[in-house]
Amino acid sequence: ANSIQQCTACALTADALGLVTDSGAVYAVQLKQQRYKCLDVLDVAGTSAAFMTRLSRRLFVGCADGDIYCYDYGSNSRLAKLPGHRTAVGSLSTKSDTEQLLSASTDAVLLWDMQTFRQRRMLSSAPYGSSQAVFSAAGNIIAAAAGSAGEVIIWHAKSLQELCRLAMPLDKQQQPFQASCLSISPDEKWLLAGCRSPALLLVYSLEQEGLSHALLLPEDMYGIIQVHLLPDSTSAAVMTSTGCISFLDIQTCSMSGQLQMTPGCRAASFNIEPRANSMAVVCNDGLIRLYDLAALRSRQQSKQTAVMRQQVQQLHESQLQQLLGSPDLDVSRAKLPSTTGPGNRQPLQILSQVSNVPPKQQTASQSGKLKGSSGTMGGILQLQRVDMPAASLNRKKLQQLLAAYGEFPSKYRLMIWEHLLQLPRNSAAFALFQDRGVHPAYKDLAQQMPGASRSAVAVRLQACLSQLAHWCPLFGEAGFLPRFAFPFVKLCGAKSESAFELVATLLLNWCKGWFDLFPNEPLPLLRRFLLAVSHHDLELGSHLQHLGVPLLQQLWHQISGAMSDLLPSQSDWLVFWDHCLAAAAGPGFLYQLLCSYLITQRRLLLAVQDEQQLVRLFESRPAVDIQQVVKQAHKLQETTPDYALLGLRSFSPLPASSAASAGYPVFTEYPAGSVELQAQERRRIQEAEDALIRRRQVAAELEQRSKQVAFDSSALTAQRQQLAALDAQRRAAMRAIDDSLAAAGARLDDRSKEEKLKQIRMVEEAYQASLSSLRAEWTSELAALKADIDHKRRLTAAALKARQEEEDLKVH
C-alpha cells in the first residue's frame, strides 16, 4: 500500500487552501475551482503556513530547518527563500494593510518586508524567542510570548516600539505559567494566552495592560494547543491536547459548543479564514477537514447544555496561585472524552487519497518530480511522499532497494527507519511525558558522560531516557539503556519524538527476552544463541561454550549496546541496523547478524583462551566486511531450523493514538517485583549516598570551622601584638608631636613678640611721619601768611605812595 503523507500545517482564505506536509510537499487547493497544485517539494518537513492578507495568491511556508519559502500559486512559482531562523518556524502571521510577514521560532521573532524579501527587524532573540507571534487583525499591534521570561511582549506594528509587557501569573510553585499560543481580538481590546498545562486560558485587557481573568477548562482536556478569537471579539475557538476544538465566550466564561472528530481521529491544528466563514482542521491522521464555521457554530449553540456551560471555571489572579503549572499525568491511564455524540459533524471536504491523478502525473510523483502537477479535486485527494523515490515504496520494495545497494541513502535513512518501524507519532501522549521533565534516575546522566556534560546529544539522551522511564519504571532501572539508546538518539538529532518512539519500538520488539530475569543478564537467551552458533559452526560453538560465563557477559555487553561497541565504524553500524530493521525475518535477524559476525571472526575467537584475551579482542574492534556479514546472515537465516530460532519473528509497531487509546501501550514483559526491588535498592543507595555526602559535608564544615577558629585565634593574637606595637608607636608619635608643638609654640611666641615690636616701630614711625607732615604744613602756612602780609604791605605802600603823589600834585 502506498504511504500517505502527514499534513503538518495549513493556511486558509476564502477561496484557497495551502497545505504543507511532513515530507516537504507544498500544495495549493483552489476551493471554488475544485483543483489543486503542487507548488514545490522541499527537503525538510513544513511546520507552519500563512497566506498574505493583501496579496492572497502569496503563500508562505515555514520549515523545520528554520527557512521560510514564498510562493505565488497563481503562477505556480517560488518567489523567494528567507533564511534567518536557526530552529523550526513555529508560526507565521501577516499584516492586513501592508506586505509584512511575522515569523517566530524558539531562537527569534523576525519581521520581514515582502516587497524586498528582506528581514526588517529582529523583535526578540534567544533566550526570549517564541514559537508564537501574531499580528492583530487590524494590523496595529504585534504580540509575542517570551517563554523563558514568563511574559507577553506587545509592540506597535508601525513604529515597532515596545508598548507593554504582560506578565504571566504565578502558579502554586511560584513559577510563571508558560504561554503556548496567542490570539488578539479584532477590536484590539483583548489578548488570549493559552497554557499547555493545565488547560488554562488567560484573558488580558490591552486597554488596562493587565490580566482580566482566566478560564480553566476541564482537567481531562490536559492543555491548550491553539486559540483563535473570532470577529465578534468575545468568542474564541480553542483546541486542547485531546484533539477537541471548543468554542468559548470569554465574557460569560461559558462553552458554547465542541467540535470532535470522527472516531479514531483527533485535531492537531486548525486555521480560520479572516472572515470566519470556514475553518480548516489538520488531523493527527494527516488529513485536512473543512467546515462551514457559521453553520457549525449555529448547530453547536442549538445543542448547548447546562452541563457544557458549567465545564469552564472563571478564575482570578489570586486563585491561579493554587494551580500547578506542570501536573504529572499518566498517559496510560488518561481518559479522553468520547468522540461520538451529537456534537460531531462530517467535514465538507476530506483530503485523503488522490484517485484522479492522470497517469503522467502519477509517473512524475513516483520519480519524485511532482512540482507543477495539478488535477481536478473530486472530493478526495491523496498526497503521496514525493521528496524521495523510496518514500512511496512498501516494505518489500525497500528490502529490494537494500539488497541492491547494501544500505539505505544516508539522507533519507531516518525517514525510512520511521516508515519501517511504523512510528505512530502520538504527539499528545509524548508531550505529556515531555512535560514531566527529567526522571530522578537520570538527573546526573549528563555529568556522568565523559567529555559531554554540555553536549546537546547528552541533553537529548537524558530527555529520551527520562521519557522512557516515565513510560515504564523498568527503563529507569535498566543500567544498559543509556548505551543502547545513545546511537539512535544521536541519529535522530533534534527529533525528540522520533527518538523516543524509535527506541521504544526497538525495546518492544528487538529486545524481547532481555528483561525476563531482570536485573540479571538474560543468560538463557544467550545460551540458546550459542546453540544456534553451534548449529552452523560446531567447532566455534563448542569453543565459545567452553569460555563460559565471561563470553556470555561480553556478548550481553555488545548486544545491550546495540552493537555500537563492536563494529569498527559508524557506517558499519548504520548498515547493520538497516538490515536489522528491514529484514523479512523480523527482529530475530539481529541474532543471525551477530552469529554471522562471530563466524567471520572465528580465527580470532578460536585463539582466545581466557577472559582477558576475550576482552582485548572485543575492545580492539577488529575490521570486518559488513556486507559479507550481511550476506552470510541471510544464508544462515535460510538454513537455521525453527527450533534454533529465538522466537523473534513477529513485529508489533506502537499503536497510533485513537479515541479509545490516547497513549502508548503498557510494557509488562518484565518481573515487576524485581524492578520494584531494584528501584528500592537504587533509592536506598541514593539515600545512603546522600547521607554520606551530608556527613562528609558536616565533617568538612566542622573541619573548616575548626581551621577557621584556629586561624581566627592566631590572627587575633597577631592582631593584638600588632595593636600593642601600633599603640606604642602611637604614644611615641604623640610625644614627638607634643614636643614639636611645644617648640612650635615657643617659636610662635618669639615671632609674636617680634611682630609686636615691628608693629610698635611702625606706629612710632607713622607718628613721626605724621608730626613731620604737620610741621611741614605749619611751616608752609606760616610762609603763606608772611607772603600775604608782605603783599598787603606792598599794596598798602603802593596805595600810600599813590595818594602821596596825588596830594603833592594838588599842592603844586
C-alpha positions in Angstrom: 0.0 0.0 0.0 1.2 3.5 -0.8 2.1 5.5 2.3 0.1 8.7 2.8 1.9 12.0 3.8 1.0 13.6 7.0 -0.2 17.2 6.7 1.6 19.3 9.3 0.3 22.9 8.7 -2.3 24.7 6.6 -3.4 28.2 5.7 -6.9 29.2 4.6 -8.5 32.1 2.7 -12.0 32.5 1.2 -11.1 30.7 -2.0 -7.8 28.8 -1.4 -6.2 26.3 1.0 -2.5 26.0 1.4 -1.0 22.7 2.7 2.4 21.6 3.7 3.4 18.0 4.6 6.0 16.3 6.7 7.8 15.2 3.6 8.1 18.8 2.4 5.4 18.9 -0.3 3.6 22.2 -0.7 0.1 22.2 -2.2 -2.4 25.0 -3.1 -6.0 24.0 -3.4 -8.4 26.3 -5.2 -11.7 25.6 -3.4 -14.1 27.2 -5.9 -12.5 25.6 -9.0 -12.1 22.3 -7.1 -8.5 22.0 -8.3 -5.1 21.6 -6.6 -1.5 22.3 -7.5 1.8 21.0 -6.1 3.9 24.1 -5.8 7.2 22.6 -4.6 8.8 19.6 -2.9 11.2 20.7 -0.1 13.9 18.6 1.6 12.5 19.2 5.0 9.2 19.0 6.7 6.9 22.0 6.8 5.9 23.4 10.2 3.7 26.4 9.5 1.9 28.2 6.7 0.2 31.5 6.0 -1.4 33.4 3.1 -0.5 37.1 2.5 -3.6 39.0 3.6 -3.2 41.8 1.0 -2.0 39.5 -1.9 -3.9 36.3 -1.2 -2.1 34.5 -4.0 1.1 34.5 -2.0 1.6 31.5 0.3 4.4 31.4 2.9 5.7 28.1 4.3 7.9 27.7 7.4 10.1 24.7 7.6 11.8 22.6 10.3 15.3 23.8 9.4 14.3 27.5 10.0 13.9 28.6 6.4 10.8 30.3 5.0 9.6 30.0 1.4 7.3 32.3 -0.5 5.2 31.0 -3.4 2.8 32.5 -5.9 0.2 29.8 -6.5 -1.3 31.7 -9.4 1.9 31.4 -11.5 3.0 28.2 -9.7 6.4 29.7 -8.8 8.7 30.1 -5.9 9.3 33.8 -5.3 11.9 33.8 -2.5 13.7 31.9 0.2 14.0 33.7 3.6 16.8 32.3 5.8 17.0 33.7 9.3 15.9 31.2 11.9 18.1 28.5 13.3 15.2 26.4 14.6 11.9 25.3 13.3 9.5 28.1 12.4 6.6 27.8 14.9 4.2 30.3 13.5 3.7 32.8 10.6 1.5 35.8 10.6 0.8 38.5 8.0 -0.3 42.2 8.3 -3.6 43.1 6.7 -2.7 46.5 5.2 1.0 46.1 4.2 3.2 43.5 2.8 4.8 42.4 6.0 5.4 38.9 7.5 6.0 38.0 11.1 7.8 34.7 11.8 8.6 33.1 15.2 10.7 30.3 16.4 12.4 29.4 19.7 15.5 31.4 18.7 14.0 34.7 17.4 10.9 36.7 16.4 11.6 38.3 13.0 9.7 40.9 10.9 10.1 40.7 7.1 9.4 43.2 4.3 7.8 41.3 1.5 8.5 43.9 -1.2 12.2 43.4 -0.9 12.1 39.9 0.7 14.5 41.0 3.4 14.5 41.0 7.1 13.3 44.3 8.5 13.7 43.9 12.2 14.5 41.3 14.9 12.0 41.9 17.6 13.2 39.3 20.0 16.0 36.8 20.2 17.1 33.9 22.3 16.6 33.1 25.1 13.4 35.2 24.7 12.4 33.8 21.3 9.0 32.4 20.9 7.2 29.8 18.9 4.1 32.1 18.8 4.0 35.7 17.5 0.9 37.2 15.9 -0.4 40.4 14.2 -3.7 41.7 15.3 -6.5 41.5 12.7 -6.3 45.3 12.2 -2.6 45.1 12.0 -1.8 47.8 14.6 -0.1 45.7 17.2 2.2 42.7 17.5 2.3 40.2 20.3 4.9 37.5 21.1 5.2 35.2 24.1 8.7 35.3 25.6 8.5 31.8 27.2 11.6 31.8 29.3 10.9 35.4 30.6 7.3 34.5 31.6 5.7 37.4 29.8 4.0 38.5 26.6 5.5 41.5 24.8 3.4 43.9 22.8 4.8 46.2 20.0 3.3 48.9 17.9 3.2 47.4 14.4 4.2 50.7 12.6 6.8 52.2 14.9 7.9 48.8 16.3 8.2 50.5 19.7 7.5 48.3 22.7 4.1 49.2 24.2 4.0 47.0 27.3 4.9 43.7 28.8 2.1 41.5 30.2 3.4 39.3 33.0 2.2 35.7 33.2 0.7 34.9 36.6 2.5 32.5 39.0 1.4 29.0 39.8 1.4 27.2 43.2 5.2 26.7 42.9 5.7 30.4 42.3 6.7 29.7 38.7 5.1 31.7 35.8 2.7 29.8 33.5 4.0 29.2 30.0 2.0 30.5 27.1 1.7 28.0 24.3 -0.5 30.1 21.9 -1.7 33.7 21.5 -4.6 35.5 19.8 -5.6 39.2 19.6 -9.2 40.3 19.3 -10.2 42.2 16.1 -11.1 45.2 18.2 -7.6 45.0 19.8 -9.0 45.2 23.3 -8.3 41.6 24.4 -5.4 39.2 24.2 -5.8 35.5 24.9 -2.9 33.3 26.0 -3.4 29.6 26.2 -1.3 27.3 28.5 -0.3 23.8 27.7 -0.5 22.6 31.2 -3.0 23.0 32.8 -5.8 23.8 30.3 -5.8 27.4 31.3 -6.9 30.4 29.1 -5.6 33.7 30.3 -7.7 36.8 29.2 -5.7 40.1 29.2 -7.1 43.6 28.8 -4.9 45.5 26.4 -6.5 48.8 27.5 -5.7 48.2 31.1 -2.4 46.3 30.2 -3.1 43.6 32.7 -4.8 40.3 33.4 -8.6 40.5 33.5 -9.5 36.9 34.4 -8.7 33.3 33.4 -10.8 30.4 32.1 -10.0 26.9 33.4 -11.1 24.1 31.2 -11.9 20.6 32.5 -8.9 18.5 33.7 -9.5 15.8 31.0 -8.6 18.3 28.3 -5.0 18.5 29.7 -3.8 21.7 27.9 -4.4 24.3 25.3 -2.6 23.9 22.0 -4.1 26.7 19.8 -6.6 29.6 20.3 -8.2 32.0 17.8 -10.5 34.9 18.6 -13.5 35.3 16.2 -14.6 38.6 14.6 -17.1 39.3 17.4 -14.1 39.7 19.8 -15.9 37.7 22.5 -16.0 34.2 21.1 -12.8 32.0 20.8 -12.0 28.7 19.2 -9.8 26.7 21.5 -8.0 23.4 20.6 -6.8 21.2 23.5 -4.4 18.4 23.8 -7.2 15.9 23.4 -7.8 16.9 19.8 -11.1 18.6 20.6 -12.0 22.1 19.4 -14.2 24.1 21.8 -16.0 27.4 21.3 -15.8 29.7 24.4 -17.3 33.0 25.3 -14.6 34.9 27.2 -17.1 37.4 28.7 -19.7 35.0 30.1 -17.0 32.3 30.7 -19.1 29.6 29.2 -18.6 26.9 26.5 -21.0 27.3 23.6 -20.0 24.1 21.8 -17.4 21.5 21.0 -16.2 20.0 17.7 -15.0 16.5 18.0 -13.6 14.4 15.2 -14.8 11.1 14.0 -13.7 8.0 16.0 -10.0 7.4 15.8 -9.2 10.9 14.7 -8.1 14.0 16.6 -7.3 17.6 15.6 -3.7 18.6 15.5 -4.1 22.2 14.5 -6.7 24.4 12.8 -6.9 27.6 10.7 -9.8 30.0 10.3 -10.0 32.3 7.3 -10.2 36.1 8.0 -14.0 36.4 7.7 -14.6 33.3 9.8 -16.8 31.7 7.3 -14.9 28.4 7.1 -12.4 26.5 9.2 -9.7 24.0 8.2 -8.6 21.4 10.7 -5.4 19.3 10.4 -6.0 15.9 12.0 -3.5 13.5 13.5 -4.0 11.1 10.6 -2.6 13.8 8.3 -5.9 14.7 6.7 -7.5 18.1 6.3 -11.1 18.7 7.1 -13.0 21.8 6.0 -16.0 23.1 8.0 -18.7 25.7 7.4 -18.0 27.6 10.6 -21.2 29.6 10.7 -23.3 26.5 10.3 -21.2 24.5 12.7 -21.5 27.1 15.5 -25.2 27.5 14.9 -25.7 23.8 15.3 -23.5 23.6 18.3 -25.2 26.5 20.1 -28.6 25.0 19.5 -27.4 21.9 21.3 -25.6 23.6 24.2 -26.5 22.2 27.6 -26.2 23.4 31.1 -23.5 20.8 31.8 -21.4 22.2 29.0 -21.8 25.8 30.3 -20.6 24.6 33.7 -17.4 23.0 32.3 -15.5 26.3 32.3 -14.4 27.9 35.6 -13.6 31.6 35.9 -10.6 32.3 38.0 -8.9 35.5 39.1 -5.1 36.0 39.6 -5.2 35.2 43.3 -6.8 31.8 42.5 -4.3 30.9 39.9 -1.6 30.5 42.6 -3.5 27.4 43.7 -2.8 25.6 40.4 0.2 23.6 39.4 1.9 24.7 36.2 3.1 21.2 35.2 1.0 18.4 36.7 2.2 14.8 36.4 -0.1 12.9 34.1 -0.1 9.1 33.4 -0.8 8.7 29.7 -1.7 5.1 30.0 -4.5 6.0 32.4 -5.6 9.2 30.8 -9.2 9.1 29.6 -10.1 11.2 26.7 -13.6 12.4 26.0 -15.7 10.3 23.7 -15.6 11.2 20.1 -19.2 10.1 19.4 -22.3 12.1 20.1 -24.5 14.9 18.6 -21.5 17.3 18.6 -19.9 15.5 15.7 -20.1 16.9 12.2 -18.9 15.4 9.0 -16.4 17.6 7.1 -17.4 19.2 3.9 -14.2 18.0 2.2 -11.8 15.3 3.3 -8.4 15.4 1.7 -7.1 11.8 1.8 -6.2 9.8 -1.3 -6.0 11.1 -4.9 -7.8 8.8 -7.2 -8.0 11.1 -10.2 -4.3 12.0 -10.9 -3.6 11.4 -14.6 -1.1 8.7 -15.5 1.6 11.1 -16.5 1.4 12.9 -13.1 1.5 9.6 -11.3 4.7 8.8 -13.0 6.1 12.1 -12.1 5.2 11.7 -8.5 6.8 8.3 -8.4 10.0 9.7 -9.7 10.0 12.5 -7.1 9.2 15.3 -9.6 5.8 16.5 -8.6 6.4 20.2 -8.8 3.9 21.9 -11.0 1.5 19.0 -11.1 -2.2 19.7 -10.9 -5.6 17.9 -11.1 -9.3 18.1 -10.5 -10.3 17.5 -6.9 -13.4 15.3 -6.8 -13.7 15.4 -3.0 -10.8 13.1 -2.3 -7.1 14.0 -2.6 -4.2 11.7 -2.0 -0.9 13.3 -1.0 2.0 10.9 -1.7 5.5 11.3 -0.4 7.4 12.7 -3.3 10.7 14.0 -2.0 12.5 10.7 -2.5 11.8 7.6 -4.6 12.0 5.1 -1.7 9.5 7.0 0.5 6.4 5.9 -1.5 7.7 2.2 -1.6 6.3 -0.5 0.5 8.4 -2.7 2.8 9.1 -5.3 0.1 10.5 -2.6 -2.3 12.6 -1.2 0.5 14.1 -4.6 1.0 14.8 -4.9 -2.7 16.4 -1.5 -2.6 18.5 -2.5 0.4 19.6 -5.8 -1.3 20.6 -3.9 -4.4 22.6 -1.1 -2.8 23.6 -2.7 0.5 22.4 0.3 2.6 19.8 3.0 2.6 20.7 6.5 1.5 22.1 8.4 4.5 20.0 11.5 3.7 16.7 9.5 3.9 17.8 6.8 6.4 15.9 8.2 9.4 12.7 8.6 7.3 13.0 5.1 6.0 13.5 3.7 9.5 10.4 5.6 10.7 8.5 4.1 7.8 9.7 0.5 8.5 9.0 0.8 12.2 5.6 2.5 11.5 6.1 5.1 14.2 2.7 6.4 15.2 3.7 10.0 16.1 1.5 10.2 19.2 2.4 13.8 19.8 -0.2 14.5 22.5 0.9 11.4 24.6 4.6 12.2 24.0 4.0 15.8 25.1 2.8 14.5 28.5 6.0 12.5 29.0 8.0 15.5 27.9 6.2 17.9 30.3 7.2 15.7 33.3 10.8 16.7 32.9 13.9 14.7 33.9 13.4 11.4 35.7 15.3 11.1 39.0 17.2 8.0 37.7 18.8 10.1 35.0 19.2 13.5 36.7 23.0 13.2 36.8 23.4 11.5 33.4 24.9 14.5 31.6 27.6 14.8 34.2 28.4 11.1 34.1 29.1 11.1 30.4 32.8 11.8 29.8 33.5 15.0 27.9 29.9 15.5 27.0 28.3 17.2 30.0 27.4 20.2 28.0 26.7 18.4 24.7 23.4 18.7 23.1 23.4 14.9 22.5 23.8 14.3 26.2 20.8 16.5 27.0 18.7 14.8 24.3 19.8 11.4 25.6 18.8 12.4 29.1 15.4 13.6 27.9 14.7 10.4 25.9 15.7 8.1 28.8 13.5 10.2 31.1 10.6 9.8 28.8 11.1 6.1 28.6 11.3 5.9 32.4 8.1 7.8 32.7 6.5 5.4 30.3 7.7 2.3 32.2 9.5 2.1 35.5 11.7 -0.7 34.2 13.6 1.7 31.9 14.6 3.8 34.9 16.4 0.9 36.4 18.0 -0.8 33.3 21.7 0.2 33.5 22.4 -0.7 29.9 19.7 1.5 28.4 21.9 4.7 28.0 24.4 2.7 25.9 21.6 1.1 23.9 19.7 4.4 23.2 22.7 6.7 22.6 23.4 5.9 18.9 19.7 6.1 18.0 19.2 9.4 19.8 22.3 10.8 18.1 21.0 9.7 14.7 17.5 11.4 15.3 19.1 14.7 16.3 16.5 17.3 17.4 13.6 15.0 16.6 12.9 14.0 20.2 9.5 12.4 19.5 11.0 10.2 16.7 13.9 9.2 19.0 11.5 8.2 21.8 9.2 6.2 19.6 12.1 4.6 17.7 13.9 3.4 20.9 10.5 2.3 22.4 9.7 0.2 19.3 13.1 -1.5 19.4 12.7 -2.3 23.1 9.2 -3.8 22.4 10.4 -6.0 19.5 14.2 -6.5 19.2 14.7 -6.6 23.0 12.2 -9.4 23.8 13.5 -11.7 26.4 16.1 -9.3 27.7 14.1 -8.4 30.9 12.8 -11.9 31.9 15.5 -12.3 34.6 15.9 -8.6 35.4 18.1 -7.3 37.0 20.3 -10.2 35.9 21.5 -10.7 32.3 19.4 -12.9 30.0 21.8 -15.8 30.2 19.3 -18.5 29.0 18.7 -16.4 25.8 22.4 -16.1 25.2 22.9 -19.8 25.8 20.2 -20.5 23.2 22.1 -18.2 20.9 25.3 -20.2 21.4 23.4 -23.4 20.5 22.4 -21.7 17.2 26.1 -20.8 16.6 27.0 -24.4 17.2 24.4 -25.5 14.6 26.2 -23.5 11.9 29.8 -23.9 13.2 30.2 -26.8 15.7 33.9 -26.1 16.4 33.4 -22.4 17.1 30.2 -23.0 19.1 31.9 -25.6 21.3 34.8 -23.3 21.9 32.6 -20.4 22.8 30.6 -22.6 25.2 33.9 -23.7 26.8 34.7 -20.0 27.5 31.6 -20.0 29.7 30.1 -17.0 31.6 32.8 -14.4 30.6 31.8 -14.9 26.9 28.1 -14.6 27.8 28.8 -11.4 29.7 30.8 -10.0 26.7 28.0 -10.9 24.3 25.5 -9.3 26.5 27.6 -6.2 26.7 27.8 -5.9 22.9 24.1 -6.7 22.3 22.9 -4.3 25.1 25.0 -1.6 23.5 23.1 -2.0 20.2 26.4 -3.4 18.7 27.9 0.1 18.7 30.9 -1.0 20.8 31.6 -4.0 18.5 31.5 -2.7 14.9 34.6 -0.7 13.8 32.9 2.4 12.3 29.6 4.2 12.5 28.9 3.5 8.8 29.1 -0.3 9.5 26.7 0.2 12.5 24.2 2.0 10.3 24.4 -0.7 7.6 24.0 -3.3 10.4 20.7 -1.7 11.6 19.5 -1.1 8.1 19.3 -4.8 7.6 18.1 -5.5 11.1 15.0 -3.2 10.6 14.2 -4.2 7.0 14.8 -7.9 7.3 11.8 -10.1 6.4 12.7 -12.5 9.2 11.8 -9.9 11.7 13.6 -8.8 14.9 15.3 -12.3 15.2 17.6 -11.3 12.3 19.6 -9.3 14.8 21.0 -12.6 16.2 21.7 -14.0 12.8 23.8 -11.0 12.1 25.7 -11.4 15.4 26.1 -15.1 14.6 27.5 -14.2 11.2 29.9 -11.7 12.7 31.2 -14.4 15.1 31.7 -16.9 12.3 33.5 -14.2 10.3 35.9 -13.7 13.3 36.2 -17.4 14.1 40.0 -17.5 13.6 40.5 -14.8 16.2 37.9 -16.3 18.6 39.4 -19.8 18.4 42.7 -18.2 19.5 41.1 -16.8 22.7 41.9 -18.9 25.8 40.9 -16.7 28.8 38.7 -13.8 29.8 41.4 -11.1 29.3 42.1 -12.1 25.7 38.4 -12.1 25.1 38.0 -8.6 26.5 41.0 -7.3 24.5 39.6 -8.9 21.3 36.2 -7.1 21.6 37.8 -3.8 22.7 40.1 -3.8 19.7 37.1 -3.8 17.3 38.7 -6.0 14.5 38.0 -5.0 11.0 35.2 -6.7 9.2 33.4 -6.6 5.8 29.9 -5.7 6.9 28.4 -6.6 3.5 29.9 -10.0 3.7 28.5 -10.4 7.2 25.0 -9.5 6.0 25.1 -11.9 3.0 26.2 -14.7 5.3 23.5 -13.8 7.8 20.8 -14.3 5.1 22.3 -17.7 4.3 22.3 -18.6 8.0 18.6 -17.5 8.3 17.7 -19.8 5.4 19.5 -22.8 6.9 18.5 -22.3 10.6 15.8 -24.7 11.7 12.8 -23.5 13.6 14.0 -25.0 16.9 17.2 -22.9 16.7 15.4 -19.6 16.2 14.9 -17.4 19.2 11.2 -16.9 18.6 11.5 -13.2 17.4 9.6 -13.4 14.2 6.7 -11.1 14.7 6.9 -7.3 14.7 4.4 -5.2 16.6 4.6 -1.5 16.0 3.4 1.1 18.5 -0.3 1.7 18.0 -1.4 5.1 16.8 -3.5 7.2 19.2 -7.2 6.9 18.8 -10.4 7.8 20.7 -10.2 4.5 22.7 -6.4 4.8 23.4 -4.6 8.1 23.5 -1.3 6.9 24.8 1.4 4.3 24.3 0.8 0.6 25.3 1.8 -0.5 28.8 5.0 -2.5 28.8 4.6 -5.6 31.0 7.3 -8.0 29.8 9.4 -7.9 32.9 9.2 -9.0 36.6 7.6 -6.1 38.3 8.8 -7.2 41.7 12.4 -7.2 40.6 12.0 -3.8 39.2 10.4 -2.5 42.4 13.2 -4.1 44.4 15.8 -2.6 42.1 14.1 0.8 42.4 14.1 0.4 46.2 17.7 -0.6 46.2 18.6 2.4 44.0 16.7 4.7 46.2 18.4 3.1 49.3 21.8 3.6 47.7 20.9 7.1 46.7 19.7 7.9 50.2 22.9 6.3 51.7 25.0 8.3 49.2 23.1 11.5 50.1 23.5 10.7 53.8 27.2 10.1 53.3 27.5 13.3 51.3 25.7 15.1 54.1 28.1 13.6 56.7 31.1 14.5 54.6 29.7 18.0 54.2 29.2 18.2 58.0 32.7 16.8 58.7 34.2 19.1 56.1 32.2 22.0 57.6 33.4 21.2 61.1 37.0 20.8 60.0 36.6 24.1 58.1 35.2 25.7 61.2 38.0 24.4 63.4 40.5 25.6 61.0 38.7 28.9 60.9 38.7 29.2 64.7 42.4 28.4 64.9 43.1 30.8 62.2 40.9 33.4 63.8 42.7 32.8 67.2 46.2 33.2 65.7 45.0 36.1 63.7 43.6 37.7 66.9 46.9 37.1 68.7 48.9 38.6 65.9 46.4 41.4 65.7 46.8 42.1 69.4 50.6 42.2 69.0 50.2 44.5 66.1 47.8 46.7 68.0 50.3 46.9 71.0 53.1 47.8 68.7 50.9 50.3 67.0 49.9 51.7 70.3 53.5 52.2 71.3 54.2 53.8 68.0 51.2 56.0 68.5 52.3 57.1 72.0 55.8 57.9 70.7 54.3 59.7 67.8 52.1 61.7 70.2 55.1 62.6 72.4 57.0 63.7 69.3 54.0 65.7 68.2 53.7 67.3 71.7 57.5 68.2 71.6 57.2 69.6 68.2 54.0 71.5 69.2 55.9 73.0 72.2 58.8 74.0 70.1 56.5 75.4 67.5 54.7 77.3 70.3 57.9 78.8 71.5 58.8 79.8 68.0 55.4 81.3 67.6 55.8 83.3 70.8 59.1 84.7 69.7 57.7 85.5 66.4 54.7 87.1 68.0 57.0 89.3 70.1 59.0 90.3 67.1 55.8 91.1 65.3 54.6 93.3 68.2 57.9 95.2 68.2 57.6 95.7 64.5 54.1 97.0 65.0 55.3 99.4 67.7 58.2 100.6 65.5 55.8 101.0 62.6 53.4 103.0 64.9 56.2 105.3 66.0 57.5 105.7 62.5 53.9 106.6 61.5 53.6 109.1 64.4 56.9 110.7 63.5 55.9 110.9 59.8 52.6 112.5 60.9 54.5 115.1 63.0 56.8 115.9 60.2 53.9 116.4 57.8 52.2 118.6 60.4 55.4 120.7 60.8 55.7 121.0 57.1 52.1 122.1 56.8 52.5 124.6 59.5 55.7 126.0 58.0 54.1 126.3 54.6 51.1 128.0 56.2 53.4 130.5 58.0 55.3 131.2 54.8 52.0 131.8 53.0 50.8 134.2 55.8 54.1 136.0 55.6 53.8 136.3 51.9 50.2 137.6 52.2 51.4 140.1 54.8 54.3 141.3 52.6 51.9 141.5 49.6 49.4 143.5 51.6 52.3 145.7 52.9 53.4 146.3 49.3 49.9 147.1 48.2 49.4 149.5 51.1 52.7 151.1 50.5 51.9 151.5 46.8 48.5 153.0 47.7 50.0 155.4 50.1 52.6 156.3 47.7 50.0 156.9 45.0 47.9 159.0 47.4 51.1 161.0 48.4 51.8 161.7 44.9 48.2 162.9 44.3 48.5 165.2 47.3 51.7 166.5 46.0 50.2 167.3 42.7 47.3 169.1 44.3 49.7 171.3 46.2 51.6 172.3 43.2 
